[in-house]
């Protein structure tokens, strides 16, 4: 089984990061805009459209406010199995985000790693902007 763990550190406050992560229907606006172009929520799952045109149904396993952790799986695409978590941790005035993905077939590991790297780059940029925009008038 392929297993990848990736981390980013953002300047954004833990409360703001968790608010964006737990908003499971807003990947395309609050967390990874452009990498994800649309997210639709249905009972127990979200339908995610990626920038490359791939569409996956992602059953939501849990949204844990105490652990600040979202767990989901994926149906379709290149996966015969996919389970992932995204979790936020407060760290010295910043926030560390950890994404762990376990998947099959293992042969897609390099593609999955590249996709996660691209998504996390967008995520860091998007979350860092939360700090930059705090002083903007409404």
C-alpha positions as CSV (number, residue, x, y, z in Angstrom):
1,X,0.0,0.0,0.0
2,X,1.2,3.5,-0.8
3,X,1.4,5.9,2.2
4,X,2.4,9.5,2.0
5,X,2.7,12.0,4.9
6,X,3.1,15.7,4.0
7,X,3.3,18.8,6.2
8,X,3.2,22.6,5.7
9,X,3.6,25.4,8.2
10,X,1.3,28.5,7.7
11,X,1.4,31.8,9.4
12,X,-2.4,31.6,9.8
13,X,-4.0,31.1,13.3
14,X,-5.1,27.6,14.2
15,X,-8.8,28.8,14.4
16,X,-8.8,30.2,10.9
17,X,-7.0,27.1,9.5
18,X,-9.4,24.7,11.2
19,X,-12.4,26.8,10.0
20,X,-11.2,26.4,6.4
21,X,-10.3,22.7,6.7
22,X,-13.6,21.7,8.4
23,X,-15.7,23.5,5.7
24,X,-15.8,20.3,3.6
25,X,-17.8,21.9,0.8
26,X,-15.5,24.8,0.2
27,X,-12.2,23.2,-1.0
28,X,-12.4,25.2,-4.1
29,X,-12.9,28.6,-2.4
30,X,-11.2,28.4,1.1
31,X,-8.5,25.7,1.0
32,X,-7.1,24.8,-2.5
33,X,-8.7,27.2,-5.1
34,X,-7.7,26.3,-8.6
35,X,-6.3,22.9,-7.6
36,X,-10.0,22.1,-6.9
37,X,-12.5,23.9,-9.1
38,X,-15.8,22.7,-7.5
39,X,-17.0,20.9,-4.4
40,X,-20.6,19.8,-4.0
41,X,-21.8,18.3,-0.7
42,X,-24.2,15.4,-0.6
43,X,-25.3,13.4,2.4
44,X,-22.2,11.8,3.9
45,X,-19.8,12.8,1.1
46,X,-18.5,15.5,-1.2
47,X,-18.1,15.5,-5.0
48,X,-14.8,17.1,-5.9
49,X,-13.8,18.4,-9.3
50,X,-10.1,18.9,-9.7
51,X,-8.3,21.4,-11.9
52,X,-7.3,18.6,-14.2
53,X,-10.9,17.6,-14.8
54,X,-11.0,14.5,-12.6
55,X,-14.1,14.1,-10.5
56,X,-14.1,12.0,-7.3
57,X,-16.7,11.2,-4.7
58,X,-15.2,11.5,-1.3
59,X,-17.1,10.0,1.6
60,X,-16.5,12.0,4.7
61,X,-15.5,9.6,7.6
62,X,-15.2,12.2,10.3
63,X,-14.9,15.9,11.1
64,X,-13.4,16.0,14.6
65,X,-13.4,19.4,16.1
66,X,-11.5,18.3,19.2
67,X,-8.6,16.9,17.2
68,X,-9.0,19.4,14.4
69,X,-9.0,16.5,11.9
70,X,-11.0,15.6,8.8
71,X,-10.8,12.1,7.5
72,X,-12.2,11.0,4.1
73,X,-11.9,8.3,1.5
74,X,-12.2,8.5,-2.3
75,X,-14.1,6.6,-4.9
76,X,-13.1,6.5,-8.5
77,X,-10.2,7.8,-10.4
78,X,-7.0,5.8,-10.2
79,X,-7.7,4.4,-6.8
80,X,-8.8,0.9,-5.7
81,X,-8.4,2.2,-2.1
82,X,-7.9,5.7,-0.7
83,X,-8.1,7.0,2.9
84,X,-6.7,10.3,4.0
85,X,-6.7,12.7,6.9
86,X,-5.9,16.4,7.2
87,X,-5.1,17.7,10.6
88,X,-4.1,21.1,12.0
89,X,-1.8,21.7,15.0
90,X,-1.0,25.0,16.8
91,X,2.8,25.6,16.7
92,X,4.5,28.6,18.1
93,X,2.1,31.2,16.8
94,X,1.6,29.4,13.5
95,X,-0.2,26.3,12.4
96,X,1.2,23.0,11.1
97,X,-1.1,21.1,8.7
98,X,-0.5,17.4,8.2
99,X,-2.0,15.4,5.3
100,X,-1.6,11.6,5.4
101,X,-2.9,9.5,2.5
102,X,-2.9,5.7,2.2
103,X,-3.9,4.3,-1.2
104,X,-3.8,1.5,-3.7
105,X,-2.4,0.7,-6.2
106,X,1.0,1.5,-4.8
107,X,2.2,2.1,-8.4
108,X,0.6,5.6,-8.5
109,X,2.7,6.8,-5.6
110,X,4.7,9.3,-7.7
111,X,1.6,10.8,-9.2
112,X,-0.1,11.0,-5.8
113,X,3.0,12.6,-4.3
114,X,3.1,15.2,-7.1
115,X,-0.6,16.0,-6.6
116,X,-0.3,16.4,-2.8
117,X,2.8,18.6,-3.3
118,X,0.8,20.8,-5.7
119,X,-2.3,20.9,-3.5
120,X,-0.2,21.8,-0.4
121,X,1.6,24.6,-2.2
122,X,-1.8,26.1,-3.1
123,X,-3.1,25.5,0.5
124,X,-0.1,27.2,2.1
125,X,-0.5,30.3,-0.2
126,X,-4.3,30.4,0.5
127,X,-3.9,30.0,4.3
128,X,-1.0,32.5,4.5
129,X,-3.3,35.1,2.8
130,X,-5.6,34.9,5.8
131,X,-3.0,36.7,7.9
132,X,-2.2,39.2,5.1
133,X,-5.9,40.1,4.7
134,X,-6.7,40.5,8.4
135,X,-6.0,44.3,8.3
136,X,-8.2,44.8,5.2
137,X,-11.4,46.8,5.7
138,X,-14.6,45.0,5.0
